[in-house]
PDB file of C-alpha atoms and ligand atoms in Angstrom:
ATOM      1  CA  UNK A   1     150.282 113.898 107.616  1.00 98.00           C
ATOM      2  CA  UNK A   2     147.892 111.308 108.952  1.00 98.00           C
ATOM      3  CA  UNK A   3     144.302 111.233 110.144  1.00 98.00           C
ATOM      4  CA  UNK A   4     143.611 110.555 113.787  1.00 98.00           C
ATOM      5  CA  UNK A   5     144.593 107.077 114.852  1.00 98.00           C
ATOM      6  CA  UNK A   6     141.241 105.996 116.194  1.00 98.00           C
ATOM      7  CA  UNK A   7     139.633 106.123 112.747  1.00 98.00           C
ATOM      8  CA  UNK A   8     142.166 106.513 109.954  1.00 98.00           C
ATOM      9  CA  UNK A   9     142.833 103.053 108.622  1.00 98.00           C
ATOM     10  CA  UNK A  10     144.623 104.269 105.477  1.00 98.00           C
ATOM     11  CA  UNK A  11     146.876 106.390 107.636  1.00 98.00           C
ATOM     12  CA  UNK A  12     147.829 103.313 109.649  1.00 98.00           C
ATOM     13  CA  UNK A  13     149.195 101.727 106.460  1.00 98.00           C
ATOM     14  CA  UNK A  14     151.303 104.725 105.492  1.00 98.00           C
ATOM     15  CA  UNK A  15     152.445 105.356 109.049  1.00 98.00           C
ATOM     16  CA  UNK A  16     153.585 101.743 109.445  1.00 98.00           C
ATOM     17  CA  UNK A  17     155.574 101.949 106.206  1.00 98.00           C
ATOM     18  CA  UNK A  18     157.268 105.196 107.274  1.00 98.00           C
ATOM     19  CA  UNK A  19     158.058 103.884 110.750  1.00 98.00           C
ATOM     20  CA  UNK A  20     159.282 100.507 109.479  1.00 98.00           C
ATOM     21  CA  UNK A  21     161.616 102.306 107.062  1.00 98.00           C
ATOM     22  CA  UNK A  22     162.794 104.606 109.844  1.00 98.00           C
ATOM     23  CA  UNK A  23     162.243 107.808 107.861  1.00 98.00           C
ATOM     24  CA  UNK A  24     162.867 110.932 109.883  1.00 97.00           C
ATOM     25  CA  UNK A  25     159.653 112.938 109.448  1.00 97.00           C
ATOM     26  CA  UNK A  26     157.479 115.156 111.582  1.00 97.00           C
ATOM     27  CA  UNK A  27     154.158 113.485 112.364  1.00 98.00           C
ATOM     28  CA  UNK A  28     151.165 115.749 111.839  1.00 98.00           C
ATOM     29  CA  UNK A  29     147.867 114.257 113.035  1.00 98.00           C
ATOM     30  CA  UNK A  30     144.631 115.816 111.790  1.00 98.00           C
ATOM     31  CA  UNK A  31     141.323 114.807 113.394  1.00 97.00           C
ATOM     32  CA  UNK A  32     139.057 113.544 110.612  1.00 97.00           C
ATOM     33  CA  UNK A  33     135.775 115.404 110.235  1.00 95.00           C
ATOM     34  CA  UNK A  34     133.887 112.429 108.762  1.00 89.00           C
ATOM     35  CA  UNK A  35     132.306 112.242 105.347  1.00 86.00           C
ATOM     36  CA  UNK A  36     135.687 112.434 103.608  1.00 85.00           C
ATOM     37  CA  UNK A  37     136.065 116.219 103.604  1.00 86.00           C
ATOM     38  CA  UNK A  38     138.340 117.334 106.429  1.00 95.00           C
ATOM     39  CA  UNK A  39     139.287 120.952 105.585  1.00 94.00           C
ATOM     40  CA  UNK A  40     142.831 120.640 107.015  1.00 93.00           C
ATOM     41  CA  UNK A  41     143.467 117.552 104.880  1.00 96.00           C
ATOM     42  CA  UNK A  42     141.948 119.055 101.732  1.00 94.00           C
ATOM     43  CA  UNK A  43     144.062 122.161 102.033  1.00 94.00           C
ATOM     44  CA  UNK A  44     147.330 120.376 102.736  1.00 95.00           C
ATOM     45  CA  UNK A  45     147.437 117.369 100.415  1.00 96.00           C
ATOM     46  CA  UNK A  46     147.224 117.058  96.606  1.00 96.00           C
ATOM     47  CA  UNK A  47     144.571 114.322  96.728  1.00 96.00           C
ATOM     48  CA  UNK A  48     142.681 115.653  99.732  1.00 96.00           C
ATOM     49  CA  UNK A  49     143.439 112.423 101.551  1.00 97.00           C
ATOM     50  CA  UNK A  50     145.732 111.033 104.218  1.00 98.00           C
ATOM     51  CA  UNK A  51     148.242 109.477 104.532  1.00 98.00           C
ATOM     52  CA  UNK A  52     150.441 112.081 102.886  1.00 98.00           C
ATOM     53  CA  UNK A  53     154.224 112.139 103.107  1.00 98.00           C
ATOM     54  CA  UNK A  54     156.776 114.873 102.552  1.00 98.00           C
ATOM     55  CA  UNK A  55     160.364 113.632 102.755  1.00 98.00           C
ATOM     56  CA  UNK A  56     163.599 114.985 101.327  1.00 97.00           C
ATOM     57  CA  UNK A  57     161.681 117.492  99.206  1.00 96.00           C
ATOM     58  CA  UNK A  58     159.479 114.741  97.733  1.00 97.00           C
ATOM     59  CA  UNK A  59     155.695 114.640  98.089  1.00 98.00           C
ATOM     60  CA  UNK A  60     153.947 111.258  98.105  1.00 98.00           C
ATOM     61  CA  UNK A  61     150.296 110.393  98.573  1.00 98.00           C
ATOM     62  CA  UNK A  62     148.263 107.158  98.317  1.00 98.00           C
ATOM     63  CA  UNK A  63     149.191 104.543 100.892  1.00 98.00           C
ATOM     64  CA  UNK A  64     150.576 102.113  98.324  1.00 98.00           C
ATOM     65  CA  UNK A  65     152.846 104.745  96.757  1.00 98.00           C
ATOM     66  CA  UNK A  66     154.060 105.612 100.261  1.00 98.00           C
ATOM     67  CA  UNK A  67     154.807 101.915 100.832  1.00 98.00           C
ATOM     68  CA  UNK A  68     156.840 101.754  97.624  1.00 98.00           C
ATOM     69  CA  UNK A  69     158.716 104.950  98.490  1.00 98.00           C
ATOM     70  CA  UNK A  70     159.580 103.506 101.912  1.00 98.00           C
ATOM     71  CA  UNK A  71     160.717 100.254 100.309  1.00 98.00           C
ATOM     72  CA  UNK A  72     163.157 102.231  98.157  1.00 98.00           C
ATOM     73  CA  UNK A  73     164.772 103.316 101.421  1.00 98.00           C
ATOM     74  CA  UNK A  74     164.402  99.896 103.066  1.00 98.00           C
ATOM     75  CA  UNK A  75     164.140  97.120 100.438  1.00 98.00           C
ATOM     76  CA  UNK A  76     163.783  94.525 103.213  1.00 98.00           C
ATOM     77  CA  UNK A  77     160.188  95.751 103.643  1.00 98.00           C
ATOM     78  CA  UNK A  78     159.203  93.526 100.728  1.00 98.00           C
ATOM     79  CA  UNK A  79     160.041  89.771 100.825  1.00 98.00           C
ATOM     80  CA  UNK A  80     163.529  88.984  99.528  1.00 97.00           C
ATOM     81  CA  UNK A  81     162.521  86.267  97.019  1.00 97.00           C
ATOM     82  CA  UNK A  82     161.022  87.485  93.739  1.00 98.00           C
ATOM     83  CA  UNK A  83     157.989  85.116  93.701  1.00 97.00           C
ATOM     84  CA  UNK A  84     157.107  86.032  97.290  1.00 98.00           C
ATOM     85  CA  UNK A  85     157.692  89.692  96.509  1.00 98.00           C
ATOM     86  CA  UNK A  86     155.358  89.486  93.517  1.00 98.00           C
ATOM     87  CA  UNK A  87     152.677  87.868  95.661  1.00 98.00           C
ATOM     88  CA  UNK A  88     153.168  90.432  98.434  1.00 98.00           C
ATOM     89  CA  UNK A  89     152.768  93.266  95.935  1.00 98.00           C
ATOM     90  CA  UNK A  90     149.700  91.614  94.423  1.00 98.00           C
ATOM     91  CA  UNK A  91     148.066  91.298  97.825  1.00 98.00           C
ATOM     92  CA  UNK A  92     148.996  94.843  98.814  1.00 98.00           C
ATOM     93  CA  UNK A  93     147.540  96.129  95.529  1.00 98.00           C
ATOM     94  CA  UNK A  94     144.395  94.032  95.918  1.00 98.00           C
ATOM     95  CA  UNK A  95     143.927  95.524  99.390  1.00 98.00           C
ATOM     96  CA  UNK A  96     144.522  99.037  98.101  1.00 98.00           C
ATOM     97  CA  UNK A  97     142.022  98.629  95.276  1.00 98.00           C
ATOM     98  CA  UNK A  98     139.281  96.600  96.859  1.00 93.00           C
ATOM     99  CA  UNK A  99     137.493  95.022  99.788  1.00 98.00           C
ATOM    100  CA  UNK A 100     134.935  97.814  99.711  1.00 97.00           C
ATOM    101  CA  UNK A 101     132.185  95.633 101.175  1.00 98.00           C
ATOM    102  CA  UNK A 102     134.296  94.898 104.220  1.00 98.00           C
ATOM    103  CA  UNK A 103     135.598  98.443 104.549  1.00 96.00           C
ATOM    104  CA  UNK A 104     132.196 100.079 104.422  1.00 94.00           C
ATOM    105  CA  UNK A 105     130.285  97.628 106.640  1.00 97.00           C
ATOM    106  CA  UNK A 106     133.052  97.250 109.226  1.00 97.00           C
ATOM    107  CA  UNK A 107     134.714 100.652 109.563  1.00 97.00           C
ATOM    108  CA  UNK A 108     137.908 101.087 111.553  1.00 98.00           C
ATOM    109  CA  UNK A 109     137.709 102.156 115.181  1.00 98.00           C
ATOM    110  CA  UNK A 110     140.751 101.421 117.342  1.00 98.00           C
ATOM    111  CA  UNK A 111     138.792 101.923 120.548  1.00 98.00           C
ATOM    112  CA  UNK A 112     135.546  99.992 120.151  1.00 97.00           C
ATOM    113  CA  UNK A 113     134.148  96.481 119.832  1.00 97.00           C
ATOM    114  CA  UNK A 114     130.986  95.721 117.870  1.00 98.00           C
ATOM    115  CA  UNK A 115     131.006  91.922 117.931  1.00 97.00           C
ATOM    116  CA  UNK A 116     128.614  90.270 115.505  1.00 94.00           C
ATOM    117  CA  UNK A 117     127.597  93.469 113.704  1.00 97.00           C
ATOM    118  CA  UNK A 118     128.365  94.512 110.145  1.00 97.00           C
ATOM    119  CA  UNK A 119     127.968  91.086 108.570  1.00 97.00           C
ATOM    120  CA  UNK A 120     126.595  92.161 105.208  1.00 97.00           C
ATOM    121  CA  UNK A 121     126.850  89.710 102.294  1.00 98.00           C
ATOM    122  CA  UNK A 122     129.517  91.881 100.639  1.00 98.00           C
ATOM    123  CA  UNK A 123     131.547  92.109 103.834  1.00 98.00           C
ATOM    124  CA  UNK A 124     131.354  88.339 104.350  1.00 98.00           C
ATOM    125  CA  UNK A 125     132.454  87.705 100.753  1.00 98.00           C
ATOM    126  CA  UNK A 126     135.433  90.024 101.248  1.00 98.00           C
ATOM    127  CA  UNK A 127     136.312  88.334 104.528  1.00 98.00           C
ATOM    128  CA  UNK A 128     136.287  84.943 102.798  1.00 98.00           C
ATOM    129  CA  UNK A 129     138.718  86.282 100.185  1.00 98.00           C
ATOM    130  CA  UNK A 130     140.942  87.837 102.879  1.00 98.00           C
ATOM    131  CA  UNK A 131     141.078  84.535 104.728  1.00 98.00           C
ATOM    132  CA  UNK A 132     141.956  82.618 101.545  1.00 98.00           C
ATOM    133  CA  UNK A 133     144.778  85.042 100.790  1.00 98.00           C
ATOM    134  CA  UNK A 134     146.099  84.959 104.336  1.00 98.00           C
ATOM    135  CA  UNK A 135     146.014  81.163 104.648  1.00 98.00           C
ATOM    136  CA  UNK A 136     147.867  80.755 101.338  1.00 97.00           C
ATOM    137  CA  UNK A 137     150.792  82.886 102.499  1.00 98.00           C
ATOM    138  CA  UNK A 138     150.743  81.764 106.124  1.00 98.00           C
ATOM    139  CA  UNK A 139     150.851  78.111 105.024  1.00 97.00           C
ATOM    140  CA  UNK A 140     153.630  78.767 102.519  1.00 97.00           C
ATOM    141  CA  UNK A 141     155.823  80.833 104.845  1.00 97.00           C
ATOM    142  CA  UNK A 142     154.965  79.482 108.299  1.00 97.00           C
ATOM    143  CA  UNK A 143     153.819  82.751 109.899  1.00 96.00           C
ATOM    144  CA  UNK A 144     153.506  84.534 112.193  1.00 98.00           C
ATOM    145  CA  UNK A 145     153.307  87.211 109.472  1.00 98.00           C
ATOM    146  CA  UNK A 146     152.151  86.730 105.890  1.00 98.00           C
ATOM    147  CA  UNK A 147     155.648  86.157 104.534  1.00 98.00           C
ATOM    148  CA  UNK A 148     157.252  84.587 107.577  1.00 98.00           C
ATOM    149  CA  UNK A 149     159.019  86.081 110.543  1.00 98.00           C
ATOM    150  CA  UNK A 150     159.351  89.624 109.213  1.00 98.00           C
ATOM    151  CA  UNK A 151     156.480  92.116 109.139  1.00 98.00           C
ATOM    152  CA  UNK A 152     156.397  93.271 105.501  1.00 98.00           C
ATOM    153  CA  UNK A 153     154.449  95.925 103.632  1.00 98.00           C
ATOM    154  CA  UNK A 154     151.823  93.286 102.830  1.00 98.00           C
ATOM    155  CA  UNK A 155     151.207  93.050 106.576  1.00 98.00           C
ATOM    156  CA  UNK A 156     151.141  96.848 106.806  1.00 98.00           C
ATOM    157  CA  UNK A 157     148.442  96.975 104.113  1.00 98.00           C
ATOM    158  CA  UNK A 158     146.353  94.346 105.931  1.00 98.00           C
ATOM    159  CA  UNK A 159     146.935  95.685 109.465  1.00 98.00           C
ATOM    160  CA  UNK A 160     143.687  97.726 109.440  1.00 98.00           C
ATOM    161  CA  UNK A 161     141.800  94.588 108.357  1.00 98.00           C
ATOM    162  CA  UNK A 162     143.205  92.813 111.396  1.00 98.00           C
ATOM    163  CA  UNK A 163     142.025  95.819 113.407  1.00 98.00           C
ATOM    164  CA  UNK A 164     138.545  95.578 111.908  1.00 98.00           C
ATOM    165  CA  UNK A 165     138.395  91.890 112.810  1.00 98.00           C
ATOM    166  CA  UNK A 166     139.260  92.784 116.419  1.00 98.00           C
ATOM    167  CA  UNK A 167     136.465  95.355 116.491  1.00 98.00           C
ATOM    168  CA  UNK A 168     133.724  93.484 114.644  1.00 98.00           C
ATOM    169  CA  UNK A 169     134.719  89.893 115.525  1.00 98.00           C
ATOM    170  CA  UNK A 170     133.497  88.092 112.406  1.00 98.00           C
ATOM    171  CA  UNK A 171     133.697  84.299 112.503  1.00 98.00           C
ATOM    172  CA  UNK A 172     137.150  83.526 111.152  1.00 98.00           C
ATOM    173  CA  UNK A 173     139.429  80.489 111.220  1.00 98.00           C
ATOM    174  CA  UNK A 174     141.821  79.928 114.117  1.00 98.00           C
ATOM    175  CA  UNK A 175     144.736  80.539 111.729  1.00 97.00           C
ATOM    176  CA  UNK A 176     143.336  83.940 110.791  1.00 98.00           C
ATOM    177  CA  UNK A 177     142.751  84.785 114.456  1.00 98.00           C
ATOM    178  CA  UNK A 178     146.378  83.929 115.250  1.00 98.00           C
ATOM    179  CA  UNK A 179     147.501  86.217 112.447  1.00 98.00           C
ATOM    180  CA  UNK A 180     145.245  89.026 113.695  1.00 98.00           C
ATOM    181  CA  UNK A 181     146.762  88.659 117.171  1.00 98.00           C
ATOM    182  CA  UNK A 182     150.305  88.649 115.732  1.00 98.00           C
ATOM    183  CA  UNK A 183     149.622  91.881 113.855  1.00 98.00           C
ATOM    184  CA  UNK A 184     148.025  93.486 116.917  1.00 98.00           C
ATOM    185  CA  UNK A 185     151.043  92.502 119.044  1.00 98.00           C
ATOM    186  CA  UNK A 186     153.571  94.072 116.660  1.00 98.00           C
ATOM    187  CA  UNK A 187     155.231  96.920 118.605  1.00 98.00           C
ATOM    188  CA  UNK A 188     154.317  99.561 116.024  1.00 98.00           C
ATOM    189  CA  UNK A 189     150.693  98.454 115.818  1.00 98.00           C
ATOM    190  CA  UNK A 190     150.554  98.391 119.592  1.00 98.00           C
ATOM    191  CA  UNK A 191     151.937 101.927 119.657  1.00 98.00           C
ATOM    192  CA  UNK A 192     149.294 103.057 117.137  1.00 98.00           C
ATOM    193  CA  UNK A 193     146.512 101.668 119.346  1.00 98.00           C
ATOM    194  CA  UNK A 194     147.974 103.238 122.504  1.00 98.00           C
ATOM    195  CA  UNK A 195     148.188 106.610 120.791  1.00 98.00           C
ATOM    196  CA  UNK A 196     144.673 106.192 119.365  1.00 98.00           C
ATOM    197  CA  UNK A 197     143.294 105.631 122.844  1.00 98.00           C
ATOM    198  CA  UNK A 198     145.116 108.722 124.117  1.00 98.00           C
ATOM    199  CA  UNK A 199     143.508 111.035 121.554  1.00 98.00           C
ATOM    200  CA  UNK A 200     141.148 113.750 122.842  1.00 98.00           C
ATOM    201  CA  UNK A 201     137.540 112.708 123.315  1.00 97.00           C
ATOM    202  CA  UNK A 202     136.582 115.836 121.398  1.00 97.00           C
ATOM    203  CA  UNK A 203     137.900 114.155 118.229  1.00 97.00           C
ATOM    204  CA  UNK A 204     135.278 111.413 118.416  1.00 97.00           C
ATOM    205  CA  UNK A 205     132.597 111.275 115.762  1.00 97.00           C
ATOM    206  CA  UNK A 206     129.248 109.769 116.850  1.00 95.00           C
ATOM    207  CA  UNK A 207     128.820 108.080 113.457  1.00 94.00           C
ATOM    208  CA  UNK A 208     131.968 106.024 114.013  1.00 96.00           C
ATOM    209  CA  UNK A 209     131.237 105.107 117.604  1.00 97.00           C
ATOM    210  CA  UNK A 210     128.176 102.933 117.017  1.00 96.00           C
ATOM    211  CA  UNK A 211     127.861  99.973 114.666  1.00 95.00           C
ATOM    212  CA  UNK A 212     124.802 101.063 112.681  1.00 80.00           C
ATOM    213  CA  UNK A 213     125.431 104.030 110.416  1.00 57.00           C
TER     214      UNK A 213
HETATM  215  N1  GSH B 301     143.433 105.458  98.335  1.00 69.38           N
HETATM  216  C1  GSH B 301     143.842 106.317  99.411  1.00 69.38           C
HETATM  217  C2  GSH B 301     142.725 106.375 100.420  1.00 69.38           C
HETATM  218  C3  GSH B 301     142.998 107.434 101.491  1.00 69.38           C
HETATM  219  C4  GSH B 301     141.767 107.823 102.255  1.00 69.38           C
HETATM  220  O1  GSH B 301     140.605 107.662 101.800  1.00 69.38           O
HETATM  221  N2  GSH B 301     141.979 108.359 103.441  1.00 69.38           N
HETATM  222  C5  GSH B 301     140.893 108.908 104.217  1.00 69.38           C
HETATM  223  C6  GSH B 301     141.139 108.750 105.704  1.00 69.38           C
HETATM  224  S1  GSH B 301     141.272 107.070 106.228  1.00 69.38           S
HETATM  225  C7  GSH B 301     140.833 110.401 103.961  1.00 69.38           C
HETATM  226  O2  GSH B 301     141.855 111.038 103.782  1.00 69.38           O
HETATM  227  N3  GSH B 301     139.641 110.972 103.959  1.00 69.38           N
HETATM  228  C8  GSH B 301     139.533 112.380 103.769  1.00 69.38           C
HETATM  229  C9  GSH B 301     138.887 113.021 104.958  1.00 69.38           C
HETATM  230  O3  GSH B 301     138.375 112.299 105.825  1.00 69.38           O
HETATM  231  O4  GSH B 301     138.907 114.236 104.998  1.00 69.38           O
HETATM  232  C10 GSH B 301     145.145 105.784 100.024  1.00 69.38           C
HETATM  233  O5  GSH B 301     145.460 104.601  99.803  1.00 69.38           O
HETATM  234  O6  GSH B 301     145.883 106.544 100.672  1.00 69.38           O
END
């Protein structure tokens, strides 16, 4: 189960992991109600949040746990070398646990652009940290993705950040912009955006359609 694609950034992470692993699951999309209390999500998932996965009789929630479950089916979703794998897991965990300033000031909307808005001090500090993390891995592995040619679960965890940068257009380095474009061009991310734009207008929430909330 995922939230609607226009808004649900955590769902994008879990959905990418499931699709990258090729798990055969039915996709259930629930339009988010806003405010973190969608009745259909509350009733159907242990944590009251999406993404939520049921597969082979197993129930998994929390995007990072879903990533790890998918990697058990497809170990190639983490980098092959142990040091790179450790770094990828560290970055994925850091994303899962943090960047609240960025996430609250620059919410995810796959269909809008709010260039220049949302630049709170906390968001800018988070963006600086994101750029440091990205440049370290991009320099070490040569891009286009964080750990080289393959799109890993670290990229899946940061894909909604790339999406936020496309919406809010903060000032970022050319290297970061290239990475954002590479993530956006990934066929699965492109599919997510296409499906987000095809969602019913009735699912739109005014609070997520303008920059100032
Ligand atoms: N830590 C959770 C966060 C999940 C989360 O907050 N998801 C939001 C949607 S993006 C949600 O389910 N909100 C409940 C709601 O809107 O009803 C994870 O990594 O999966």
